[in-house]
Amino acid sequence: MLKLKKIAIDTYRDTVAFMARDCPHYRPEEFRAFKKILVVNGHNRLLATLMIVDDKCLLEGDELGLSEQAFRRMGLPEGSPVAIAPAEPPRSLDHLRAKIHGHSLDRNQIEDIIKDIASHQYSEMEISAFLVSCAGFMTTEEVLALTHAMSHVGVKLQWNTETVVDKHCIGGIPGNRTSMIVVPIVAAHGLLIPKTSSRAITSPAGTADTMEVLARVDLSMHEMQQVVEDCKGCIVWGGHVNLSPADDILISVERPLGIDTREQMVASIMSKKISAGSTHLLIDIPVGPSAKISGAGNALRLRKLFEYVGAEMGLHVEVIVTDGAEPIGNGIGPVLEARDVMAVLRNDLDAPGDLREKSLRIAGSLLESDPALRGGSGYQRAQELLESGAALRRMEEIIEAQGRQTTPFALGELTLDVCAAETGVVRTIDCFRMARIARLAGAPLSKGAGIDLFKKVGDKVEKGMPLYRIHACFETDFGFATTFAQEESGYHIGSAAS
């Protein structure tokens, strides 16, 4: 037996074990041919990738080290006795090979794969193979099976009410923080809206990153349920409450690979919402030249797939197509987006009108789910709740219930104004490039990093007039962002006559 030791190394999602080369109980060379080892202590079992250590300051011969992630998953105190053995490859790899060779999989085969992925039995290479083979082709039956499998692995929330509403934007539009306005409006009306949101992976801010400027988002399942019981709504980080954990693992691999097919997108979103206990879901599909969906035809096909999966899974789905031609609001990055959200909720005169109007439209559609509300009056009701201050009061209640943020986040003090190269009218804004600039500036890791927008599509500009301001907190980030922005601003300016 070896003694368990926690090694303070962050291996992100990978489960890694460390063994001393001079281990007296096992010969490390015996395990080189195996991709994984099995760490065992009674009923506690863990699959891990093995790495060999030569530094005695890090690990003694009779110790087995576990990375921070692996140690948490093992669930035992340091010093616990453990044994190791070569791990058998998961049986579902046979199903994966069939998919790679062009075969369709049935529900049971997909369930086997997802269960093994969720229990960390797949390497990143094997997960990549699954994602790439699915990106090659997926039948609608496979999409449905994948949604079903992911929604049944992990926690599934249940609420003591018939109507539970939610909304989701497929993403790709910077500054699109409608959830933080929609949730307090809908909750103030009395409908249940337990919003679980993501952190950014490749974008400059996710809803959870922005909400964290105002309140805690890493709530436990019990804490989340208490907030919803008290406030009718919440805005929390979904990754902390173990909803559809296989989806989180798949996303962590597919994003760096640039895989984002509509089939995988639908399965990902729908599995999360079903796990959250939603009964009514509104999907926002922004369409624009630099959005994820660039044309009406693609939006229609995606809408039909959402509606099909929703109907089969017993979830009422409404899909709206929105304008994705430019960023929403005036800020990109957590602090700037939180500023815009609170300006809308306070009914400030300078609050971004596009963010306000889009939020009201979405909130109004969700309020139509209330049988007690007269049909067609959802938008008007949402407007009343916003303008009366009821939505702001409910947002403050949610912030207090989740835990008001005590760490002040200031805007990055390193700034550069990017100015118009010519006189004319802003014709287009490249959403992808603006997100990249904000990301290079340090968002979302630096909450105060990002872009403050001064001009939107249709605005007239003079040569030398500032279009936007870059904020950064660190010199290196500032250099990356400003160099990238000076190469190409992301704004296309045409003549006033064109």
Tab-separated table of C-alpha atoms in Angstrom:
chain	number	residue	atom	x	y	z
A	1	MET	CA	0.000	0.000	0.000
A	2	LEU	CA	1.074	3.560	-0.682
A	3	LYS	CA	0.274	6.631	1.407
A	4	LEU	CA	-1.873	9.254	-0.288
A	5	LYS	CA	-0.390	12.728	-0.699
A	6	LYS	CA	-1.911	15.872	-2.178
A	7	ILE	CA	0.366	17.530	-4.748
A	8	ALA	CA	-0.315	21.249	-5.193
A	9	ILE	CA	-0.416	21.109	-8.982
A	10	ASP	CA	-3.460	22.318	-10.912
A	11	THR	CA	-3.990	19.890	-13.796
A	12	TYR	CA	-7.292	21.567	-14.791
A	13	ARG	CA	-9.721	18.737	-15.660
A	14	ASP	CA	-7.095	16.001	-15.926
A	15	THR	CA	-6.902	13.415	-13.135
A	16	VAL	CA	-3.192	12.838	-12.528
A	17	ALA	CA	-1.325	10.561	-10.109
A	18	PHE	CA	2.381	10.802	-9.274
A	19	MET	CA	4.641	7.890	-8.278
A	20	ALA	CA	8.282	8.016	-7.181
A	21	ARG	CA	10.649	6.253	-9.553
A	22	ASP	CA	12.194	4.420	-6.605
A	23	CYS	CA	8.826	3.189	-5.286
A	24	PRO	CA	9.548	0.024	-3.240
A	25	HIS	CA	6.130	-1.561	-3.813
A	26	TYR	CA	5.584	-1.077	-7.567
A	27	ARG	CA	7.817	-0.812	-10.586
A	28	PRO	CA	6.763	2.315	-12.487
A	29	GLU	CA	8.032	0.802	-15.749
A	30	GLU	CA	5.243	-1.802	-15.515
A	31	PHE	CA	2.620	0.883	-15.967
A	32	ARG	CA	4.113	2.699	-18.960
A	33	ALA	CA	2.103	0.648	-21.426
A	34	PHE	CA	-1.193	1.607	-19.761
A	35	LYS	CA	-2.919	4.932	-20.364
A	36	LYS	CA	-4.577	4.918	-16.942
A	37	ILE	CA	-4.118	3.403	-13.504
A	38	LEU	CA	-6.795	2.531	-10.967
A	39	VAL	CA	-6.266	3.947	-7.466
A	40	VAL	CA	-8.160	1.908	-4.866
A	41	ASN	CA	-9.100	2.227	-1.204
A	42	GLY	CA	-12.117	0.056	-0.402
A	43	HIS	CA	-15.099	1.526	-2.255
A	44	ASN	CA	-13.131	4.654	-3.208
A	45	ARG	CA	-11.800	4.270	-6.731
A	46	LEU	CA	-10.152	6.696	-9.096
A	47	LEU	CA	-8.877	6.449	-12.664
A	48	ALA	CA	-5.799	8.581	-13.230
A	49	THR	CA	-2.954	9.235	-15.645
A	50	LEU	CA	0.360	8.233	-14.053
A	51	MET	CA	3.465	10.438	-14.036
A	52	ILE	CA	6.847	9.456	-12.603
A	53	VAL	CA	8.689	11.710	-10.123
A	54	ASP	CA	12.440	11.815	-9.470
A	55	ASP	CA	12.435	14.679	-6.941
A	56	LYS	CA	12.364	13.329	-3.359
A	57	CYS	CA	11.364	16.788	-2.109
A	58	LEU	CA	8.091	16.316	-3.953
A	59	LEU	CA	7.355	12.665	-3.244
A	60	GLU	CA	8.771	9.860	-1.118
A	61	GLY	CA	9.027	6.297	-2.411
A	62	ASP	CA	6.124	4.997	-0.320
A	63	GLU	CA	3.734	7.817	-1.338
A	64	LEU	CA	1.278	8.206	-4.198
A	65	GLY	CA	0.686	11.827	-5.129
A	66	LEU	CA	-2.572	13.135	-6.567
A	67	SER	CA	-3.069	16.457	-8.325
A	68	GLU	CA	-5.526	18.893	-6.740
A	69	GLN	CA	-8.356	17.723	-9.005
A	70	ALA	CA	-7.602	14.031	-8.470
A	71	PHE	CA	-7.314	14.469	-4.694
A	72	ARG	CA	-10.756	16.102	-4.552
A	73	ARG	CA	-12.295	13.315	-6.623
A	74	MET	CA	-10.684	10.591	-4.507
A	75	GLY	CA	-12.324	12.054	-1.398
A	76	LEU	CA	-9.835	10.683	1.167
A	77	PRO	CA	-7.540	12.462	3.659
A	78	GLU	CA	-3.780	12.605	3.162
A	79	GLY	CA	-1.967	9.554	4.493
A	80	SER	CA	-4.785	7.158	3.560
A	81	PRO	CA	-3.496	3.793	2.300
A	82	VAL	CA	-4.134	3.118	-1.391
A	83	ALA	CA	-3.219	0.432	-3.898
A	84	ILE	CA	-2.886	0.820	-7.658
A	85	ALA	CA	-3.484	-1.453	-10.629
A	86	PRO	CA	-3.509	-1.095	-14.406
A	87	ALA	CA	-6.908	0.260	-15.516
A	88	GLU	CA	-8.932	-1.630	-18.058
A	89	PRO	CA	-9.988	0.532	-21.022
A	90	PRO	CA	-13.693	1.442	-20.907
A	91	ARG	CA	-15.887	-0.921	-22.896
A	92	SER	CA	-17.626	1.998	-24.576
A	93	LEU	CA	-14.480	2.568	-26.661
A	94	ASP	CA	-15.872	-0.098	-28.988
A	95	HIS	CA	-18.873	2.177	-29.594
A	96	LEU	CA	-16.530	5.095	-30.215
A	97	ARG	CA	-14.616	3.110	-32.817
A	98	ALA	CA	-17.890	2.289	-34.555
A	99	LYS	CA	-18.749	5.995	-34.682
A	100	ILE	CA	-15.297	6.845	-36.054
A	101	HIS	CA	-15.895	4.338	-38.848
A	102	GLY	CA	-19.136	6.010	-39.859
A	103	HIS	CA	-21.796	4.032	-38.011
A	104	SER	CA	-24.764	5.587	-36.223
A	105	LEU	CA	-25.048	4.809	-32.520
A	106	ASP	CA	-28.178	3.867	-30.604
A	107	ARG	CA	-29.302	5.350	-27.297
A	108	ASN	CA	-27.631	2.672	-25.154
A	109	GLN	CA	-24.281	3.062	-26.917
A	110	ILE	CA	-24.313	6.836	-26.508
A	111	GLU	CA	-25.317	6.476	-22.855
A	112	ASP	CA	-22.334	4.158	-22.276
A	113	ILE	CA	-19.949	6.702	-23.799
A	114	ILE	CA	-21.361	9.637	-21.818
A	115	LYS	CA	-21.267	7.718	-18.514
A	116	ASP	CA	-17.602	6.842	-19.085
A	117	ILE	CA	-16.752	10.433	-20.041
A	118	ALA	CA	-18.504	11.771	-16.922
A	119	SER	CA	-16.580	9.325	-14.702
A	120	HIS	CA	-13.281	10.545	-16.209
A	121	GLN	CA	-12.459	7.261	-17.925
A	122	TYR	CA	-11.757	8.930	-21.284
A	123	SER	CA	-8.540	10.726	-22.127
A	124	GLU	CA	-8.687	14.078	-23.936
A	125	MET	CA	-7.568	12.284	-27.103
A	126	GLU	CA	-10.502	9.866	-26.866
A	127	ILE	CA	-12.948	12.687	-26.118
A	128	SER	CA	-11.576	14.586	-29.121
A	129	ALA	CA	-12.144	11.518	-31.309
A	130	PHE	CA	-15.764	11.332	-30.132
A	131	LEU	CA	-16.371	15.027	-30.780
A	132	VAL	CA	-14.741	15.001	-34.230
A	133	SER	CA	-16.623	11.880	-35.307
A	134	CYS	CA	-19.914	13.444	-34.147
A	135	ALA	CA	-19.066	16.674	-35.952
A	136	GLY	CA	-18.700	14.634	-39.134
A	137	PHE	CA	-22.323	13.515	-38.943
A	138	MET	CA	-25.081	13.013	-36.404
A	139	THR	CA	-28.622	11.866	-36.984
A	140	THR	CA	-31.464	13.628	-35.177
A	141	GLU	CA	-31.971	10.406	-33.188
A	142	GLU	CA	-28.346	10.580	-32.048
A	143	VAL	CA	-28.788	14.221	-31.006
A	144	LEU	CA	-31.817	13.218	-28.961
A	145	ALA	CA	-29.935	10.281	-27.424
A	146	LEU	CA	-26.951	12.503	-26.588
A	147	THR	CA	-29.234	15.079	-24.926
A	148	HIS	CA	-30.971	12.348	-22.940
A	149	ALA	CA	-27.694	10.764	-21.833
A	150	MET	CA	-26.072	14.027	-20.720
A	151	SER	CA	-29.171	15.185	-18.825
A	152	HIS	CA	-29.302	11.934	-16.853
A	153	VAL	CA	-25.678	12.008	-15.659
A	154	GLY	CA	-25.192	14.227	-12.621
A	155	VAL	CA	-27.710	16.157	-10.557
A	156	LYS	CA	-31.252	16.823	-11.782
A	157	LEU	CA	-33.104	19.621	-10.007
A	158	GLN	CA	-36.768	19.393	-9.085
A	159	TRP	CA	-38.974	22.333	-8.138
A	160	ASN	CA	-42.309	22.399	-6.348
A	161	THR	CA	-44.137	24.269	-9.121
A	162	GLU	CA	-45.612	23.469	-12.518
A	163	THR	CA	-43.897	26.288	-14.427
A	164	VAL	CA	-40.117	26.797	-14.358
A	165	VAL	CA	-38.798	29.157	-17.030
A	166	ASP	CA	-35.323	29.748	-18.419
A	167	LYS	CA	-33.577	31.383	-21.337
A	168	HIS	CA	-30.363	30.788	-23.212
A	169	CYS	CA	-28.457	32.635	-25.910
A	170	ILE	CA	-26.300	30.517	-28.187
A	171	GLY	CA	-23.552	33.119	-27.771
A	172	GLY	CA	-21.063	34.839	-30.020
A	173	ILE	CA	-22.245	38.419	-29.347
A	174	PRO	CA	-20.104	40.440	-26.894
A	175	GLY	CA	-21.900	42.318	-24.122
A	176	ASN	CA	-25.113	40.314	-24.456
A	177	ARG	CA	-25.883	40.163	-20.711
A	178	THR	CA	-29.671	39.989	-20.987
A	179	SER	CA	-29.938	37.174	-18.393
A	180	MET	CA	-28.997	39.517	-15.565
A	181	ILE	CA	-31.937	41.755	-16.463
A	182	VAL	CA	-34.423	39.067	-17.479
A	183	VAL	CA	-34.034	37.027	-14.267
A	184	PRO	CA	-35.013	39.818	-11.834
A	185	ILE	CA	-37.900	40.932	-14.074
A	186	VAL	CA	-39.343	37.418	-14.319
A	187	ALA	CA	-38.695	36.655	-10.643
A	188	ALA	CA	-40.331	39.949	-9.614
A	189	HIS	CA	-43.460	38.817	-11.467
A	190	GLY	CA	-43.456	35.572	-9.479
A	191	LEU	CA	-42.362	32.943	-11.999
A	192	LEU	CA	-39.536	30.610	-10.998
A	193	ILE	CA	-36.331	31.174	-12.999
A	194	PRO	CA	-33.303	29.295	-11.572
A	195	LYS	CA	-30.617	30.552	-13.976
A	196	THR	CA	-27.442	28.521	-14.139
A	197	SER	CA	-24.854	30.199	-16.325
A	198	SER	CA	-21.408	29.444	-17.649
A	199	ARG	CA	-18.043	31.046	-17.203
A	200	ALA	CA	-16.252	32.210	-20.311
A	201	ILE	CA	-13.952	29.751	-22.051
A	202	THR	CA	-13.013	31.633	-25.217
A	203	SER	CA	-15.171	34.784	-24.824
A	204	PRO	CA	-14.337	37.912	-22.761
A	205	ALA	CA	-17.128	37.248	-20.239
A	206	GLY	CA	-19.806	34.723	-19.386
A	207	THR	CA	-22.884	35.597	-17.374
A	208	ALA	CA	-21.325	33.963	-14.297
A	209	ASP	CA	-18.156	36.078	-14.711
A	210	THR	CA	-20.217	39.264	-14.880
A	211	MET	CA	-22.569	38.363	-12.031
A	212	GLU	CA	-19.503	37.636	-9.898
A	213	VAL	CA	-18.709	41.356	-9.992
A	214	LEU	CA	-21.881	41.836	-7.930
A	215	ALA	CA	-22.359	38.595	-5.970
A	216	ARG	CA	-21.143	35.072	-5.244
A	217	VAL	CA	-21.893	32.621	-8.034
A	218	ASP	CA	-20.204	29.429	-6.778
A	219	LEU	CA	-23.177	28.329	-4.688
A	220	SER	CA	-23.758	24.770	-3.554
A	221	MET	CA	-26.889	22.943	-4.670
A	222	HIS	CA	-28.567	23.558	-1.297
A	223	GLU	CA	-27.617	27.256	-1.331
A	224	MET	CA	-28.946	27.671	-4.860
A	225	GLN	CA	-32.263	26.048	-3.958
A	226	GLN	CA	-32.586	28.305	-0.912
A	227	VAL	CA	-31.989	31.443	-3.000
A	228	VAL	CA	-34.626	30.364	-5.518
A	229	GLU	CA	-37.073	29.556	-2.737
A	230	ASP	CA	-36.561	33.016	-1.212
A	231	CYS	CA	-36.246	35.123	-4.379
A	232	LYS	CA	-37.907	33.070	-7.155
A	233	GLY	CA	-34.677	33.277	-9.143
A	234	CYS	CA	-30.890	33.115	-9.068
A	235	ILE	CA	-27.880	33.683	-11.341
A	236	VAL	CA	-25.232	31.114	-10.422
A	237	TRP	CA	-22.335	29.275	-12.010
A	238	GLY	CA	-23.686	26.007	-13.396
A	239	GLY	CA	-20.315	24.255	-13.206
A	240	HIS	CA	-20.462	24.303	-9.403
A	241	VAL	CA	-23.799	22.501	-9.070
A	242	ASN	CA	-22.911	19.446	-11.214
A	243	LEU	CA	-25.642	19.823	-13.829
A	244	SER	CA	-24.839	17.703	-16.895
A	245	PRO	CA	-21.154	17.254	-15.906
A	246	ALA	CA	-20.371	15.318	-19.096
A	247	ASP	CA	-21.284	18.439	-21.059
A	248	ASP	CA	-18.748	20.516	-19.103
A	249	ILE	CA	-16.057	17.982	-19.983
A	250	LEU	CA	-17.021	17.921	-23.664
A	251	ILE	CA	-17.042	21.726	-23.835
A	252	SER	CA	-13.562	21.961	-22.313
A	253	VAL	CA	-12.239	19.854	-25.196
A	254	GLU	CA	-14.380	21.055	-28.113
A	255	ARG	CA	-13.772	24.785	-27.635
A	256	PRO	CA	-9.975	24.641	-28.194
A	257	LEU	CA	-10.631	22.418	-31.228
A	258	GLY	CA	-13.059	24.987	-32.632
A	259	ILE	CA	-15.873	22.405	-32.829
A	260	ASP	CA	-19.301	23.985	-32.478
A	261	THR	CA	-21.793	22.099	-34.636
A	262	ARG	CA	-25.490	22.792	-34.261
A	263	GLU	CA	-26.109	19.175	-33.192
A	264	GLN	CA	-23.646	19.310	-30.313
A	265	MET	CA	-24.798	22.824	-29.409
A	266	VAL	CA	-28.419	21.694	-29.105
A	267	ALA	CA	-27.548	18.618	-27.033
A	268	SER	CA	-25.345	20.716	-24.747
A	269	ILE	CA	-27.883	23.470	-24.098
A	270	MET	CA	-30.921	21.231	-23.796
A	271	SER	CA	-29.259	18.756	-21.428
A	272	LYS	CA	-28.328	21.601	-19.066
A	273	LYS	CA	-31.841	23.043	-19.060
A	274	ILE	CA	-33.516	19.662	-18.542
A	275	SER	CA	-31.125	18.946	-15.653
A	276	ALA	CA	-32.055	22.342	-14.154
A	277	GLY	CA	-35.717	21.298	-14.058
A	278	SER	CA	-36.949	23.818	-16.637
A	279	THR	CA	-40.387	23.398	-18.193
A	280	HIS	CA	-40.348	26.436	-20.523
A	281	LEU	CA	-37.237	27.574	-22.373
A	282	LEU	CA	-36.587	30.541	-24.650
A	283	ILE	CA	-33.647	30.227	-27.048
A	284	ASP	CA	-32.048	33.386	-28.439
A	285	ILE	CA	-30.306	32.920	-31.814
A	286	PRO	CA	-28.418	36.083	-32.829
A	287	VAL	CA	-27.833	36.266	-36.585
A	288	GLY	CA	-25.155	38.472	-38.104
A	289	PRO	CA	-22.100	38.469	-40.361
A	290	SER	CA	-19.672	37.793	-37.488
A	291	ALA	CA	-22.084	35.892	-35.207
A	292	LYS	CA	-22.116	32.101	-34.772
A	293	ILE	CA	-25.121	31.960	-37.123
A	294	SER	CA	-24.647	34.100	-40.192
A	295	GLY	CA	-27.829	33.515	-42.185
A	296	ALA	CA	-31.581	33.039	-41.878
A	297	GLY	CA	-31.432	29.534	-43.395
A	298	ASN	CA	-28.991	28.263	-40.773
A	299	ALA	CA	-31.059	29.904	-38.031
A	300	LEU	CA	-34.192	28.099	-39.283
A	301	ARG	CA	-32.479	24.700	-39.276
A	302	LEU	CA	-31.139	25.288	-35.772
A	303	ARG	CA	-34.563	26.421	-34.553
A	304	LYS	CA	-36.230	23.273	-35.868
A	305	LEU	CA	-33.647	21.062	-34.158
A	306	PHE	CA	-34.203	22.839	-30.819
A	307	GLU	CA	-37.962	22.454	-31.200
A	308	TYR	CA	-37.687	18.763	-32.104
A	309	VAL	CA	-35.485	17.864	-29.132
A	310	GLY	CA	-37.606	19.990	-26.800
A	311	ALA	CA	-40.815	18.276	-27.907
A	312	GLU	CA	-39.290	14.808	-27.500
A	313	MET	CA	-37.907	15.635	-24.050
A	314	GLY	CA	-41.138	17.252	-22.788
A	315	LEU	CA	-39.724	20.795	-22.687
A	316	HIS	CA	-41.713	23.710	-24.144
A	317	VAL	CA	-39.264	25.594	-26.384
A	318	GLU	CA	-39.657	29.010	-27.996
A	319	VAL	CA	-36.935	30.216	-30.353
A	320	ILE	CA	-36.400	33.865	-31.284
A	321	VAL	CA	-33.980	35.208	-33.886
A	322	THR	CA	-32.298	38.461	-32.876
A	323	ASP	CA	-29.938	40.990	-34.419
A	324	GLY	CA	-26.331	39.831	-34.066
A	325	ALA	CA	-24.744	42.468	-36.274
A	326	GLU	CA	-22.901	44.228	-33.438
A	327	PRO	CA	-22.134	43.982	-29.705
A	328	ILE	CA	-25.038	44.524	-27.300
A	329	GLY	CA	-24.683	47.256	-24.699
A	330	ASN	CA	-21.769	49.630	-24.275
A	331	GLY	CA	-19.226	47.413	-22.538
A	332	ILE	CA	-17.359	44.178	-23.148
A	333	GLY	CA	-15.813	42.544	-20.074
A	334	PRO	CA	-17.209	41.730	-16.598
A	335	VAL	CA	-17.036	45.154	-14.877
A	336	LEU	CA	-18.225	47.045	-17.944
A	337	GLU	CA	-21.072	44.616	-18.595
A	338	ALA	CA	-22.160	44.717	-14.937
A	339	ARG	CA	-22.210	48.516	-15.238
A	340	ASP	CA	-24.563	48.290	-18.232
A	341	VAL	CA	-26.843	45.770	-16.518
A	342	MET	CA	-27.279	47.893	-13.407
A	343	ALA	CA	-27.830	51.026	-15.515
A	344	VAL	CA	-30.745	49.292	-17.237
A	345	LEU	CA	-32.194	48.022	-13.952
A	346	ARG	CA	-31.897	51.522	-12.414
A	347	ASN	CA	-33.601	53.035	-15.488
A	348	ASP	CA	-30.676	55.419	-15.971
A	349	LEU	CA	-31.108	57.825	-18.867
A	350	ASP	CA	-27.766	56.763	-20.368
A	351	ALA	CA	-28.461	53.012	-20.047
A	352	PRO	CA	-27.814	51.149	-23.331
A	353	GLY	CA	-31.096	51.056	-25.212
A	354	ASP	CA	-30.330	47.912	-27.217
A	355	LEU	CA	-29.633	45.881	-24.062
A	356	ARG	CA	-32.795	47.223	-22.425
A	357	GLU	CA	-35.044	46.510	-25.392
A	358	LYS	CA	-33.712	43.002	-26.013
A	359	SER	CA	-34.061	42.115	-22.325
A	360	LEU	CA	-37.655	43.340	-22.262
A	361	ARG	CA	-38.478	41.311	-25.352
A	362	ILE	CA	-37.065	38.121	-23.832
A	363	ALA	CA	-38.609	38.739	-20.409
A	364	GLY	CA	-41.960	39.478	-22.016
A	365	SER	CA	-41.901	36.193	-23.930
A	366	LEU	CA	-41.089	34.244	-20.761
A	367	LEU	CA	-43.859	35.988	-18.826
A	368	GLU	CA	-46.331	34.714	-21.427
A	369	SER	CA	-45.724	31.280	-19.843
A	370	ASP	CA	-47.813	32.438	-16.886
A	371	PRO	CA	-51.367	31.132	-17.424
A	372	ALA	CA	-52.695	33.983	-15.266
A	373	LEU	CA	-51.267	36.640	-17.593
A	374	ARG	CA	-53.434	37.750	-20.473
A	375	GLY	CA	-51.995	36.646	-23.812
A	376	GLY	CA	-49.925	39.285	-25.561
A	377	SER	CA	-49.358	41.375	-22.431
A	378	GLY	CA	-45.970	39.920	-21.465
A	379	TYR	CA	-43.888	42.782	-22.864
A	380	GLN	CA	-46.038	45.415	-21.162
A	381	ARG	CA	-45.802	43.545	-17.850
A	382	ALA	CA	-42.005	43.271	-18.170
A	383	GLN	CA	-41.808	47.003	-18.882
A	384	GLU	CA	-43.928	47.782	-15.799
A	385	LEU	CA	-41.699	45.661	-13.564
A	386	LEU	CA	-38.558	47.364	-14.890
A	387	GLU	CA	-39.810	50.943	-14.829
A	388	SER	CA	-41.428	50.637	-11.378
A	389	GLY	CA	-38.142	49.540	-9.803
A	390	ALA	CA	-39.521	46.095	-8.884
A	391	ALA	CA	-36.878	44.372	-11.025
A	392	LEU	CA	-34.063	46.373	-9.396
A	393	ARG	CA	-35.355	45.517	-5.926
A	394	ARG	CA	-35.527	41.843	-6.836
A	395	MET	CA	-31.980	41.959	-8.238
A	396	GLU	CA	-30.755	43.455	-4.943
A	397	GLU	CA	-32.544	40.663	-3.059
A	398	ILE	CA	-30.871	38.030	-5.258
A	399	ILE	CA	-27.460	39.660	-4.748
A	400	GLU	CA	-27.934	39.659	-0.962
A	401	ALA	CA	-29.198	36.070	-0.940
A	402	GLN	CA	-26.281	34.779	-3.019
A	403	GLY	CA	-23.788	36.875	-1.043
A	404	ARG	CA	-22.901	40.419	-2.055
A	405	GLN	CA	-19.440	40.743	-3.538
A	406	THR	CA	-17.098	42.330	-1.000
A	407	THR	CA	-14.080	42.599	-3.299
A	408	PRO	CA	-14.295	45.807	-5.334
A	409	PHE	CA	-13.392	45.385	-8.989
A	410	ALA	CA	-12.146	48.547	-10.672
A	411	LEU	CA	-11.766	49.251	-14.362
A	412	GLY	CA	-8.269	48.579	-15.673
A	413	GLU	CA	-6.195	51.734	-15.488
A	414	LEU	CA	-4.123	50.973	-18.581
A	415	THR	CA	-6.166	52.499	-21.392
A	416	LEU	CA	-5.976	53.269	-25.092
A	417	ASP	CA	-8.593	54.994	-27.232
A	418	VAL	CA	-8.914	53.419	-30.683
A	419	CYS	CA	-9.936	56.165	-33.082
A	420	ALA	CA	-11.622	56.390	-36.462
A	421	ALA	CA	-9.216	56.332	-39.379
A	422	GLU	CA	-11.632	58.339	-41.541
A	423	THR	CA	-14.789	60.417	-41.463
A	424	GLY	CA	-18.036	58.631	-42.240
A	425	VAL	CA	-20.633	56.275	-40.745
A	426	VAL	CA	-20.016	53.046	-38.806
A	427	ARG	CA	-21.250	50.361	-41.205
A	428	THR	CA	-20.296	47.161	-39.369
A	429	ILE	CA	-18.588	46.027	-36.182
A	430	ASP	CA	-16.797	42.672	-36.150
A	431	CYS	CA	-18.121	40.900	-33.041
A	432	PHE	CA	-15.478	38.185	-33.211
A	433	ARG	CA	-12.599	40.657	-33.385
A	434	MET	CA	-13.975	42.854	-30.599
A	435	ALA	CA	-14.302	39.812	-28.353
A	436	ARG	CA	-10.737	38.825	-29.182
A	437	ILE	CA	-9.409	42.299	-28.319
A	438	ALA	CA	-11.236	42.261	-24.963
A	439	ARG	CA	-9.941	38.775	-24.266
A	440	LEU	CA	-6.368	39.822	-25.062
A	441	ALA	CA	-6.802	42.781	-22.709
A	442	GLY	CA	-7.283	40.262	-19.889
A	443	ALA	CA	-11.030	39.677	-19.649
A	444	PRO	CA	-12.526	37.765	-17.912
A	445	LEU	CA	-9.613	36.787	-15.621
A	446	SER	CA	-9.093	40.492	-14.976
A	447	LYS	CA	-12.623	41.638	-14.176
A	448	GLY	CA	-11.802	45.250	-14.994
A	449	ALA	CA	-10.344	44.496	-18.420
A	450	GLY	CA	-12.313	44.914	-21.620
A	451	ILE	CA	-13.650	47.449	-24.094
A	452	ASP	CA	-15.831	50.518	-23.515
A	453	LEU	CA	-17.762	51.185	-26.723
A	454	PHE	CA	-18.413	54.779	-27.751
A	455	LYS	CA	-19.878	54.224	-31.227
A	456	LYS	CA	-22.357	51.720	-32.637
A	457	VAL	CA	-23.535	50.800	-36.143
A	458	GLY	CA	-25.141	53.802	-37.858
A	459	ASP	CA	-23.280	56.429	-35.815
A	460	LYS	CA	-21.502	59.242	-37.639
A	461	VAL	CA	-17.824	59.695	-36.815
A	462	GLU	CA	-15.094	62.180	-37.615
A	463	LYS	CA	-11.530	61.145	-38.371
A	464	GLY	CA	-9.625	60.833	-35.085
A	465	MET	CA	-12.795	60.451	-33.001
A	466	PRO	CA	-12.589	57.638	-30.397
A	467	LEU	CA	-14.544	54.518	-31.367
A	468	TYR	CA	-13.834	52.587	-28.157
A	469	ARG	CA	-11.452	52.462	-25.204
A	470	ILE	CA	-9.400	49.402	-24.245
A	471	HIS	CA	-8.970	48.772	-20.509
A	472	ALA	CA	-6.301	46.432	-19.147
A	473	CYS	CA	-4.850	45.673	-15.719
A	474	PHE	CA	-1.456	44.252	-16.743
A	475	GLU	CA	1.163	45.625	-19.109
A	476	THR	CA	1.524	42.380	-21.066
A	477	ASP	CA	-2.241	42.113	-21.658
A	478	PHE	CA	-2.357	45.782	-22.598
A	479	GLY	CA	0.386	45.259	-25.169
A	480	PHE	CA	-1.321	42.239	-26.727
A	481	ALA	CA	-4.706	43.969	-27.003
A	482	THR	CA	-3.489	47.321	-28.316
A	483	THR	CA	-1.228	45.732	-30.931
A	484	PHE	CA	-4.103	43.572	-32.178
A	485	ALA	CA	-6.540	46.524	-32.238
A	486	GLN	CA	-4.098	48.781	-34.075
A	487	GLU	CA	-3.659	46.142	-36.774
A	488	GLU	CA	-7.427	46.148	-37.405
A	489	SER	CA	-9.918	48.058	-35.244
A	490	GLY	CA	-12.910	45.799	-35.924
A	491	TYR	CA	-14.918	48.796	-37.195
A	492	HIS	CA	-15.782	49.342	-40.845
A	493	ILE	CA	-16.510	52.968	-41.651
A	494	GLY	CA	-18.137	53.964	-44.930
A	495	SER	CA	-18.872	57.312	-46.459
A	496	ALA	CA	-22.017	59.093	-45.286
A	497	ALA	CA	-23.378	58.975	-48.848
A	498	SER	CA	-22.972	55.208	-49.327
